Amino acid sequence: MKDKGKIIAGVAIFAALVSFPFWYNTGTAKPAPELILAPEAKAAVTCILPKDQMAKEHMQLLDGWRNSVVREGQRVYVAEDGKKYDMSLSNTCLECHTNKADFCDKCHDYAAVNPYCWDCHVNPKEK
Amino acid sequence: MNVNIVLSLVAVVVLGALAFLGGSAPALQGVFGILIPYIAFVMFLGGFIWRIMKWAKSPVPFRIPTTCGQQKSLSWIKHDKIENPTTGIGVVIRMALEILTFRSLFRNTKAKIIGDRISYELELWLWLFALVFHYSFLAVLVRHMRFFLEPVPVCITFLEAVDGFFQIGLPIVLMSGVLLFAAVAFLFLRRIATPTLRYASLAADYFPLFLIMTIAGTGMYMRYFLRVDVVAVKELTMGLATLHPSIPANIDPFLFVHLFLVCVLFVYFPFSKLMHAGGIFFSPTRNMANNSRIKRHINPWNPDLPFVTYEKYENAFREKMIEAGIPVEKES
């Protein structure tokens, strides 16, 4: 082992990189965020889709809404129970979910998801 | 059908199925979600260091200057400082180009018989797809740090933003995952399409390809089609990273297929050809300066023998040499 110093330095750097998450988080528990439903959302009781489906599909639903509104000019969404909704993030979704910071952002921040909805849309409560 | 291909494919499918069954049983989720990932981490890091130390103990008695450029010589002959370095800095540059741009692979040629003579052509597809494969795998790996770090550093969110630059669909299609899958598929097809290469390929060549293909495939399936609960996934991974492991209630069992195959890859890594990741630093033809004509390199295990000059030899055997009629330099 003529290059002992170099090899040990390399191995040390490798071990530090591989174990990075362990010392970055410094061993403290970091629990998942708890969603807070706004009073308006609690009062409405039902969303446009069942809760599980909304959790899984809201991004695709909104993507579909955007294409429908922008490309086809069609802005009416008919829910499974026949109820009609205006396809609008700011006016329909945020009407009940008035607390963007405690509802949308909590999970998005935790999972490091950066939706580009807010590049164009505003949260009416934050104007 | 080639037995090596079938064996490796069966191995990956069986491992995946095992993880799915285990992940679906609440009693076994702790094994697949906590125990096995920790074992895999320890075996990966321990195995990696063990393998490096084993290589580091190999003696390197002399320089092996297999080079691709003009050696340092007379002042009017142009010296190729990177391809044939005489200094440590030159070696660092040569190694960096090798590791970051796969220079040796770039020199890959293909022999073909055209008419009645052999001809060599540049063959760059392997180099290109190897680059795509390694860099997209790196991007995928770094992107996954969002599951293991809280708060998520800006550089990782930035990488993901660049990765999803084209903003296709929602969840946004990340290029690195698609490219990784495409590159690994190419590397597999290349092995089966070339008869000479297929003949030289073993199960140890196909297994990692199928494994990585399945890991990339299950990852994309979970992101774009199944859309697993990412918050639950991060709860699990953060539990592992903060040493407070727990299994979240609404975790999707399919996640365990992905996670278990990643663990298999990590355990397999140090004991297989994948160790070229560490081994490239030990390539003797790349990591040594060609300074044999400047510095004397003595073999470390040469026995310590006394050095005998001809004069001493003749002094010892003069009479016998004269007797036998052998010419001597000095008569007495």
Short mmCIF file of C-alpha atoms in Angstrom, two decimals:
data_model
loop_
_atom_site.label_atom_id
_atom_site.label_comp_id
_atom_site.label_asym_id
_atom_site.label_seq_id
_atom_site.Cartn_x
_atom_site.Cartn_y
_atom_site.Cartn_z
CA MET A 1 0.00 0.00 0.00
CA LYS A 2 2.16 2.82 -1.28
CA ASP A 3 -0.72 5.26 -1.76
CA LYS A 4 -2.22 4.52 1.65
CA GLY A 5 -3.06 8.16 2.39
CA LYS A 6 -4.86 8.71 -0.90
CA ILE A 7 -6.83 5.46 -0.69
CA ILE A 8 -7.97 6.08 2.87
CA ALA A 9 -8.97 9.66 1.99
CA GLY A 10 -10.98 8.34 -0.97
CA VAL A 11 -12.70 5.69 1.13
CA ALA A 12 -13.50 8.27 3.83
CA ILE A 13 -15.08 10.63 1.27
CA PHE A 14 -17.09 7.73 -0.15
CA ALA A 15 -18.34 6.65 3.28
CA ALA A 16 -19.28 10.24 4.16
CA LEU A 17 -21.25 10.62 0.90
CA VAL A 18 -23.07 7.30 1.25
CA SER A 19 -24.07 7.97 4.85
CA PHE A 20 -24.98 11.62 4.12
CA PRO A 21 -28.71 11.23 5.00
CA PHE A 22 -27.84 9.86 8.45
CA TRP A 23 -25.81 12.85 9.57
CA TYR A 24 -27.80 15.46 7.64
CA ASN A 25 -30.96 14.56 9.57
CA THR A 26 -28.97 14.14 12.82
CA GLY A 27 -31.11 11.31 14.14
CA THR A 28 -34.16 13.35 15.09
CA ALA A 29 -37.56 12.02 14.07
CA LYS A 30 -39.21 14.08 11.35
CA PRO A 31 -42.88 13.14 11.22
CA ALA A 32 -45.05 13.46 8.14
CA PRO A 33 -47.20 16.59 7.99
CA GLU A 34 -50.80 16.51 9.19
CA LEU A 35 -53.28 18.12 6.83
CA ILE A 36 -55.56 20.78 8.24
CA LEU A 37 -58.95 21.09 6.58
CA ALA A 38 -60.31 24.64 6.40
CA PRO A 39 -63.73 25.24 8.04
CA GLU A 40 -65.21 25.87 4.57
CA ALA A 41 -63.99 22.45 3.39
CA LYS A 42 -65.39 20.74 6.50
CA ALA A 43 -68.73 22.45 5.93
CA ALA A 44 -68.87 21.26 2.30
CA VAL A 45 -68.35 17.61 3.49
CA THR A 46 -67.72 16.14 0.03
CA CYS A 47 -65.09 17.04 -2.53
CA ILE A 48 -65.64 16.54 -6.25
CA LEU A 49 -64.16 13.02 -5.98
CA PRO A 50 -63.75 10.65 -3.01
CA LYS A 51 -60.81 11.54 -0.73
CA ASP A 52 -58.51 8.65 -1.76
CA GLN A 53 -59.06 9.36 -5.41
CA MET A 54 -58.40 13.07 -4.91
CA ALA A 55 -55.14 12.34 -3.13
CA LYS A 56 -53.98 10.17 -6.01
CA GLU A 57 -55.44 11.96 -8.99
CA HIS A 58 -55.77 15.67 -8.19
CA MET A 59 -52.75 16.55 -10.32
CA GLN A 60 -54.09 14.75 -13.36
CA LEU A 61 -57.55 16.17 -12.81
CA LEU A 62 -56.15 19.70 -12.70
CA ASP A 63 -53.98 19.02 -15.75
CA GLY A 64 -57.11 17.82 -17.59
CA TRP A 65 -59.02 20.91 -16.46
CA ARG A 66 -56.31 23.20 -17.74
CA ASN A 67 -56.29 21.54 -21.17
CA SER A 68 -60.07 21.57 -21.31
CA VAL A 69 -60.37 25.24 -20.36
CA VAL A 70 -57.41 26.62 -22.30
CA ARG A 71 -57.63 24.51 -25.46
CA GLU A 72 -61.33 23.71 -25.75
CA GLY A 73 -62.97 26.56 -23.83
CA GLN A 74 -65.01 23.98 -21.94
CA ARG A 75 -65.15 24.95 -18.27
CA VAL A 76 -67.90 22.82 -16.75
CA TYR A 77 -66.95 19.69 -14.79
CA VAL A 78 -69.72 17.20 -14.07
CA ALA A 79 -69.05 15.13 -10.95
CA GLU A 80 -70.19 11.51 -10.62
CA ASP A 81 -73.22 12.57 -8.60
CA GLY A 82 -74.26 14.91 -11.43
CA LYS A 83 -73.25 18.08 -9.64
CA LYS A 84 -71.66 20.72 -11.87
CA TYR A 85 -68.48 22.59 -10.99
CA ASP A 86 -66.61 25.43 -12.64
CA MET A 87 -63.16 24.18 -13.69
CA SER A 88 -61.11 26.66 -11.76
CA LEU A 89 -58.26 26.17 -9.32
CA SER A 90 -58.50 29.61 -7.71
CA ASN A 91 -62.29 29.81 -7.62
CA THR A 92 -63.50 26.23 -7.13
CA CYS A 93 -60.72 24.37 -5.28
CA LEU A 94 -59.53 27.27 -3.16
CA GLU A 95 -63.08 28.33 -2.36
CA CYS A 96 -63.30 25.47 0.15
CA HIS A 97 -59.59 24.83 0.69
CA THR A 98 -58.92 28.38 1.76
CA ASN A 99 -55.78 27.44 3.63
CA LYS A 100 -53.23 26.78 0.86
CA ALA A 101 -50.29 26.89 3.28
CA ASP A 102 -51.76 24.24 5.57
CA PHE A 103 -53.42 22.15 2.88
CA CYS A 104 -51.60 22.19 -0.48
CA ASP A 105 -48.14 23.28 0.59
CA LYS A 106 -47.69 20.97 3.56
CA CYS A 107 -47.43 17.75 1.56
CA HIS A 108 -45.87 19.41 -1.48
CA ASP A 109 -43.08 20.87 0.65
CA TYR A 110 -42.52 17.63 2.54
CA ALA A 111 -42.27 15.60 -0.68
CA ALA A 112 -40.33 18.41 -2.43
CA VAL A 113 -42.98 18.68 -5.14
CA ASN A 114 -43.02 22.07 -6.77
CA PRO A 115 -46.25 22.35 -8.76
CA TYR A 116 -46.10 24.97 -11.45
CA CYS A 117 -49.81 25.81 -10.95
CA TRP A 118 -48.74 28.80 -8.93
CA ASP A 119 -46.56 30.18 -11.72
CA CYS A 120 -49.80 31.59 -13.17
CA HIS A 121 -52.53 31.12 -10.59
CA VAL A 122 -52.83 33.15 -7.44
CA ASN A 123 -54.25 32.20 -4.12
CA PRO A 124 -57.11 34.70 -3.72
CA LYS A 125 -56.50 34.85 0.03
CA GLU A 126 -52.90 35.95 -0.44
CA LYS A 127 -53.46 38.76 -2.93
CA MET B 1 -33.08 -19.45 -25.63
CA ASN B 2 -29.90 -18.53 -23.82
CA VAL B 3 -29.75 -20.08 -20.34
CA ASN B 4 -27.90 -17.06 -18.89
CA ILE B 5 -30.67 -14.69 -19.97
CA VAL B 6 -33.44 -16.94 -18.68
CA LEU B 7 -31.70 -17.52 -15.34
CA SER B 8 -31.15 -13.82 -14.68
CA LEU B 9 -34.66 -12.90 -15.75
CA VAL B 10 -36.17 -15.61 -13.55
CA ALA B 11 -34.02 -14.44 -10.62
CA VAL B 12 -35.27 -10.85 -10.94
CA VAL B 13 -38.90 -11.90 -11.37
CA VAL B 14 -38.75 -14.24 -8.36
CA LEU B 15 -37.12 -11.54 -6.19
CA GLY B 16 -39.75 -9.01 -7.27
CA ALA B 17 -42.62 -11.41 -6.61
CA LEU B 18 -41.15 -12.28 -3.21
CA ALA B 19 -41.04 -8.59 -2.28
CA PHE B 20 -44.61 -8.05 -3.47
CA LEU B 21 -45.91 -10.98 -1.41
CA GLY B 22 -43.87 -9.88 1.61
CA GLY B 23 -44.95 -6.26 1.22
CA SER B 24 -48.61 -7.28 1.01
CA ALA B 25 -48.41 -9.13 4.34
CA PRO B 26 -48.48 -6.58 7.20
CA ALA B 27 -46.40 -8.91 9.39
CA LEU B 28 -43.55 -8.95 6.86
CA GLN B 29 -43.57 -5.24 6.00
CA GLY B 30 -41.10 -4.61 8.83
CA VAL B 31 -38.69 -7.12 7.29
CA PHE B 32 -38.89 -5.67 3.78
CA GLY B 33 -39.22 -2.03 4.80
CA ILE B 34 -36.79 -1.77 7.72
CA LEU B 35 -34.60 -4.82 8.33
CA ILE B 36 -33.54 -5.56 4.75
CA PRO B 37 -32.78 -1.90 3.84
CA TYR B 38 -30.49 -1.57 6.87
CA ILE B 39 -28.76 -4.89 6.11
CA ALA B 40 -28.33 -3.79 2.49
CA PHE B 41 -26.81 -0.47 3.54
CA VAL B 42 -24.31 -2.10 5.89
CA MET B 43 -23.38 -4.79 3.34
CA PHE B 44 -22.97 -2.20 0.59
CA LEU B 45 -20.72 0.13 2.57
CA GLY B 46 -18.84 -2.67 4.33
CA GLY B 47 -18.45 -4.73 1.16
CA PHE B 48 -17.31 -1.71 -0.82
CA ILE B 49 -14.61 -0.82 1.70
CA TRP B 50 -13.55 -4.46 2.06
CA ARG B 51 -13.14 -4.80 -1.70
CA ILE B 52 -11.18 -1.53 -1.96
CA MET B 53 -8.85 -2.55 0.89
CA LYS B 54 -8.31 -5.94 -0.74
CA TRP B 55 -7.25 -4.22 -3.96
CA ALA B 56 -5.18 -1.64 -2.11
CA LYS B 57 -3.05 -4.44 -0.64
CA SER B 58 -1.98 -5.66 -4.11
CA PRO B 59 1.65 -4.80 -4.72
CA VAL B 60 2.40 -2.36 -7.53
CA PRO B 61 6.08 -2.97 -8.19
CA PHE B 62 6.55 -0.90 -11.32
CA ARG B 63 4.87 1.49 -13.73
CA ILE B 64 2.62 0.07 -16.43
CA PRO B 65 2.66 2.87 -18.96
CA THR B 66 0.06 1.69 -21.51
CA THR B 67 -0.55 5.03 -23.07
CA CYS B 68 -2.05 6.65 -26.11
CA GLY B 69 0.38 9.51 -26.62
CA GLN B 70 4.00 10.51 -27.05
CA GLN B 71 6.15 9.95 -24.01
CA LYS B 72 8.22 12.84 -22.61
CA SER B 73 11.42 12.70 -24.61
CA LEU B 74 13.73 15.14 -26.33
CA SER B 75 12.74 18.79 -26.21
CA TRP B 76 11.86 18.96 -29.93
CA ILE B 77 9.45 16.00 -29.75
CA LYS B 78 6.00 17.15 -28.65
CA HIS B 79 5.06 15.53 -25.35
CA ASP B 80 1.42 14.47 -24.87
CA LYS B 81 0.95 15.68 -21.29
CA ILE B 82 -2.50 14.17 -20.69
CA GLU B 83 -2.31 10.86 -22.53
CA ASN B 84 1.20 10.14 -21.29
CA PRO B 85 1.68 12.17 -18.13
CA THR B 86 4.90 12.36 -16.16
CA THR B 87 3.42 14.28 -13.24
CA GLY B 88 0.69 13.75 -10.66
CA ILE B 89 -1.42 16.59 -12.10
CA GLY B 90 -1.34 15.01 -15.54
CA VAL B 91 -2.53 11.72 -14.01
CA VAL B 92 -5.37 13.50 -12.19
CA ILE B 93 -6.51 15.06 -15.49
CA ARG B 94 -6.28 11.70 -17.29
CA MET B 95 -8.24 9.96 -14.52
CA ALA B 96 -10.87 12.71 -14.39
CA LEU B 97 -11.42 12.48 -18.15
CA GLU B 98 -11.63 8.69 -17.88
CA ILE B 99 -14.13 8.75 -15.01
CA LEU B 100 -16.28 11.64 -16.19
CA THR B 101 -16.23 11.10 -19.97
CA PHE B 102 -15.26 7.40 -20.38
CA ARG B 103 -12.34 8.18 -22.69
CA SER B 104 -11.21 4.56 -23.12
CA LEU B 105 -14.68 3.59 -24.25
CA PHE B 106 -14.59 6.41 -26.78
CA ARG B 107 -11.69 4.62 -28.48
CA ASN B 108 -13.83 1.53 -28.96
CA THR B 109 -13.49 0.14 -32.49
CA LYS B 110 -15.28 -2.54 -34.44
CA ALA B 111 -13.43 -4.94 -36.73
CA LYS B 112 -15.14 -5.81 -40.00
CA ILE B 113 -14.06 -7.73 -43.07
CA ILE B 114 -14.70 -5.68 -46.18
CA GLY B 115 -13.87 -7.54 -49.40
CA ASP B 116 -10.66 -9.39 -48.58
CA ARG B 117 -9.24 -7.09 -45.94
CA ILE B 118 -10.03 -6.24 -42.33
CA SER B 119 -11.14 -2.74 -41.51
CA TYR B 120 -11.59 -1.03 -38.15
CA GLU B 121 -14.33 1.51 -37.59
CA LEU B 122 -15.10 3.81 -34.71
CA GLU B 123 -18.01 2.37 -32.72
CA LEU B 124 -19.48 5.07 -30.52
CA TRP B 125 -22.92 3.70 -29.62
CA LEU B 126 -21.64 1.87 -26.56
CA TRP B 127 -19.82 4.98 -25.37
CA LEU B 128 -22.87 7.17 -25.94
CA PHE B 129 -25.35 4.89 -24.17
CA ALA B 130 -22.90 4.17 -21.36
CA LEU B 131 -22.66 7.92 -20.75
CA VAL B 132 -26.45 8.30 -20.87
CA PHE B 133 -26.86 5.33 -18.55
CA HIS B 134 -24.38 6.47 -15.91
CA TYR B 135 -25.38 10.12 -15.84
CA SER B 136 -29.11 9.45 -15.79
CA PHE B 137 -28.58 6.89 -13.02
CA LEU B 138 -26.64 9.54 -11.08
CA ALA B 139 -29.46 12.05 -11.60
CA VAL B 140 -32.05 9.48 -10.48
CA LEU B 141 -30.00 8.64 -7.39
CA VAL B 142 -29.50 12.29 -6.42
CA ARG B 143 -33.17 13.06 -7.07
CA HIS B 144 -34.14 10.27 -4.65
CA MET B 145 -32.38 12.19 -1.89
CA ARG B 146 -35.64 14.13 -1.56
CA PHE B 147 -36.95 11.07 0.26
CA PHE B 148 -34.03 10.93 2.68
CA LEU B 149 -33.42 14.58 3.54
CA GLU B 150 -35.70 16.93 5.41
CA PRO B 151 -35.69 19.86 4.70
CA VAL B 152 -34.87 19.06 1.07
CA PRO B 153 -31.80 21.04 -0.07
CA VAL B 154 -32.29 23.52 -2.90
CA CYS B 155 -29.81 21.73 -5.18
CA ILE B 156 -32.03 18.64 -5.23
CA THR B 157 -35.23 20.54 -6.03
CA PHE B 158 -33.26 22.40 -8.70
CA LEU B 159 -32.06 19.13 -10.24
CA GLU B 160 -35.63 17.88 -10.33
CA ALA B 161 -36.79 21.10 -11.98
CA VAL B 162 -34.11 20.69 -14.68
CA ASP B 163 -35.00 17.01 -15.03
CA GLY B 164 -38.65 17.91 -15.65
CA PHE B 165 -37.79 20.87 -17.85
CA PHE B 166 -40.23 19.93 -20.62
CA GLN B 167 -43.20 19.87 -18.22
CA ILE B 168 -44.85 16.91 -19.93
CA GLY B 169 -47.97 15.72 -18.11
CA LEU B 170 -48.61 15.66 -14.38
CA PRO B 171 -46.82 14.28 -12.42
CA ILE B 172 -44.18 15.84 -14.70
CA VAL B 173 -42.16 13.32 -16.72
CA LEU B 174 -38.59 13.31 -15.46
CA MET B 175 -36.14 12.72 -18.29
CA SER B 176 -33.52 10.88 -16.26
CA GLY B 177 -35.83 7.96 -15.45
CA VAL B 178 -36.91 7.50 -19.06
CA LEU B 179 -33.33 7.83 -20.32
CA LEU B 180 -32.08 5.35 -17.72
CA PHE B 181 -34.63 2.79 -18.84
CA ALA B 182 -33.88 3.41 -22.52
CA ALA B 183 -30.10 3.19 -22.01
CA VAL B 184 -30.27 0.00 -19.98
CA ALA B 185 -32.58 -1.49 -22.61
CA PHE B 186 -30.03 -0.58 -25.28
CA LEU B 187 -27.20 -2.16 -23.31
CA PHE B 188 -29.26 -5.35 -23.05
CA LEU B 189 -30.24 -5.39 -26.75
CA ARG B 190 -26.62 -4.76 -27.71
CA ARG B 191 -25.61 -7.90 -25.83
CA ILE B 192 -28.17 -10.11 -27.53
CA ALA B 193 -27.95 -8.58 -31.01
CA THR B 194 -24.20 -9.11 -31.51
CA PRO B 195 -23.41 -12.84 -31.79
CA THR B 196 -19.83 -12.50 -30.49
CA LEU B 197 -20.98 -10.45 -27.54
CA ARG B 198 -23.85 -12.82 -26.79
CA TYR B 199 -21.36 -15.70 -26.73
CA ALA B 200 -19.19 -13.82 -24.23
CA SER B 201 -22.07 -12.74 -21.96
CA LEU B 202 -22.74 -14.50 -18.68
CA ALA B 203 -25.60 -14.45 -16.18
CA ALA B 204 -23.53 -11.90 -14.21
CA ASP B 205 -23.85 -9.58 -17.22
CA TYR B 206 -27.60 -9.97 -17.69
CA PHE B 207 -28.64 -10.00 -14.04
CA PRO B 208 -27.62 -6.40 -13.22
CA LEU B 209 -29.18 -5.21 -16.48
CA PHE B 210 -32.52 -6.86 -15.68
CA LEU B 211 -32.29 -5.68 -12.10
CA ILE B 212 -31.71 -2.03 -13.04
CA MET B 213 -34.31 -2.25 -15.80
CA THR B 214 -36.87 -3.51 -13.29
CA ILE B 215 -35.90 -0.89 -10.70
CA ALA B 216 -36.32 1.91 -13.26
CA GLY B 217 -39.54 0.35 -14.56
CA THR B 218 -41.16 -0.09 -11.13
CA GLY B 219 -40.10 3.44 -10.17
CA MET B 220 -41.74 4.95 -13.23
CA TYR B 221 -44.80 2.72 -12.81
CA MET B 222 -45.26 4.00 -9.25
CA ARG B 223 -44.80 7.63 -10.25
CA TYR B 224 -46.84 7.84 -13.44
CA PHE B 225 -49.42 5.05 -13.26
CA LEU B 226 -49.95 3.75 -9.74
CA ARG B 227 -49.21 7.15 -8.14
CA VAL B 228 -48.38 5.84 -4.70
CA ASP B 229 -48.81 8.07 -1.67
CA VAL B 230 -45.50 9.95 -1.73
CA VAL B 231 -45.97 11.34 1.78
CA ALA B 232 -46.28 7.79 3.15
CA VAL B 233 -43.18 6.77 1.19
CA LYS B 234 -41.22 9.67 2.62
CA GLU B 235 -42.46 8.81 6.10
CA LEU B 236 -40.94 5.35 5.67
CA THR B 237 -37.65 6.57 4.19
CA MET B 238 -37.28 9.40 6.70
CA GLY B 239 -37.83 6.86 9.47
CA LEU B 240 -34.90 4.87 8.04
CA ALA B 241 -32.68 7.94 7.64
CA THR B 242 -33.36 9.30 11.13
CA LEU B 243 -32.94 5.84 12.74
CA HIS B 244 -36.54 5.96 13.99
CA PRO B 245 -37.95 3.39 11.55
CA SER B 246 -41.68 2.77 11.31
CA ILE B 247 -44.09 1.46 8.68
CA PRO B 248 -46.72 4.07 7.72
CA ALA B 249 -50.30 2.79 7.62
CA ASN B 250 -51.18 3.65 4.04
CA ILE B 251 -48.01 2.46 2.30
CA ASP B 252 -48.55 0.82 -1.08
CA PRO B 253 -47.27 -2.81 -1.13
CA PHE B 254 -45.88 -2.28 -4.63
CA LEU B 255 -43.30 0.08 -3.15
CA PHE B 256 -41.64 -2.93 -1.52
CA VAL B 257 -40.88 -4.43 -4.95
CA HIS B 258 -38.92 -1.31 -5.88
CA LEU B 259 -37.29 -1.00 -2.47
CA PHE B 260 -36.34 -4.67 -2.23
CA LEU B 261 -34.80 -4.75 -5.71
CA VAL B 262 -32.78 -1.64 -4.82
CA CYS B 263 -31.60 -3.46 -1.68
CA VAL B 264 -30.65 -6.47 -3.83
CA LEU B 265 -28.68 -4.15 -6.10
CA PHE B 266 -26.88 -2.62 -3.12
CA VAL B 267 -25.96 -6.01 -1.68
CA TYR B 268 -24.94 -7.35 -5.09
CA PHE B 269 -22.87 -4.29 -5.92
CA PRO B 270 -19.62 -4.84 -3.97
CA PHE B 271 -19.39 -8.52 -4.91
CA SER B 272 -19.90 -8.18 -8.65
CA LYS B 273 -18.63 -6.48 -11.77
CA LEU B 274 -20.49 -3.36 -10.69
CA MET B 275 -17.48 -2.69 -8.45
CA HIS B 276 -15.83 -1.10 -11.50
CA ALA B 277 -17.17 2.07 -9.83
CA GLY B 278 -14.42 1.72 -7.24
CA GLY B 279 -12.10 -0.30 -9.42
CA ILE B 280 -11.63 2.41 -12.03
CA PHE B 281 -9.55 4.33 -9.49
CA PHE B 282 -7.21 1.35 -9.32
CA SER B 283 -6.65 0.96 -13.09
CA PRO B 284 -2.88 0.57 -13.21
CA THR B 285 -2.59 1.70 -16.82
CA ARG B 286 -4.48 4.92 -16.06
CA ASN B 287 -3.46 5.97 -12.57
CA MET B 288 0.32 5.93 -12.84
CA ALA B 289 2.58 8.61 -14.23
CA ASN B 290 4.91 7.34 -16.94
CA ASN B 291 8.10 8.49 -15.26
CA SER B 292 10.16 5.32 -15.49
CA ARG B 293 12.92 7.18 -17.34
CA ILE B 294 12.99 10.00 -14.78
CA LYS B 295 12.64 8.13 -11.50
CA ARG B 296 13.93 4.69 -10.59
CA HIS B 297 11.19 2.37 -9.31
CA ILE B 298 12.63 -0.52 -7.31
CA ASN B 299 10.59 -3.67 -6.88
CA PRO B 300 9.72 -3.64 -3.15
CA TRP B 301 10.17 -7.40 -2.68
CA ASN B 302 13.56 -7.68 -4.36
CA PRO B 303 15.88 -9.65 -2.04
CA ASP B 304 18.63 -7.54 -0.50
CA LEU B 305 21.59 -9.11 -2.34
CA PRO B 306 25.11 -7.67 -2.24
CA PHE B 307 26.03 -5.95 -5.49
CA VAL B 308 29.05 -7.60 -7.16
CA THR B 309 31.12 -5.68 -9.72
CA TYR B 310 33.14 -7.49 -12.40
CA GLU B 311 36.33 -6.34 -10.73
CA LYS B 312 35.38 -8.10 -7.48
CA TYR B 313 34.37 -11.21 -9.41
CA GLU B 314 37.64 -11.35 -11.24
CA ASN B 315 39.57 -10.82 -8.00
CA ALA B 316 37.78 -13.81 -6.49
CA PHE B 317 38.24 -16.22 -9.42
CA ARG B 318 41.44 -14.95 -11.13
CA GLU B 319 43.59 -18.04 -10.62
CA LYS B 320 40.87 -20.42 -11.68
CA MET B 321 40.17 -18.32 -14.77
CA ILE B 322 43.82 -18.24 -15.79
CA GLU B 323 44.05 -21.99 -15.20
CA ALA B 324 41.06 -22.59 -17.46
CA GLY B 325 42.45 -20.24 -20.12
CA ILE B 326 39.75 -17.58 -19.76
CA PRO B 327 41.06 -14.09 -20.60
CA VAL B 328 41.33 -11.74 -17.60
CA GLU B 329 41.68 -7.95 -17.42
CA LYS B 330 44.44 -7.94 -14.81
CA GLU B 331 47.08 -10.67 -14.64
CA SER B 332 47.59 -10.50 -10.87
#
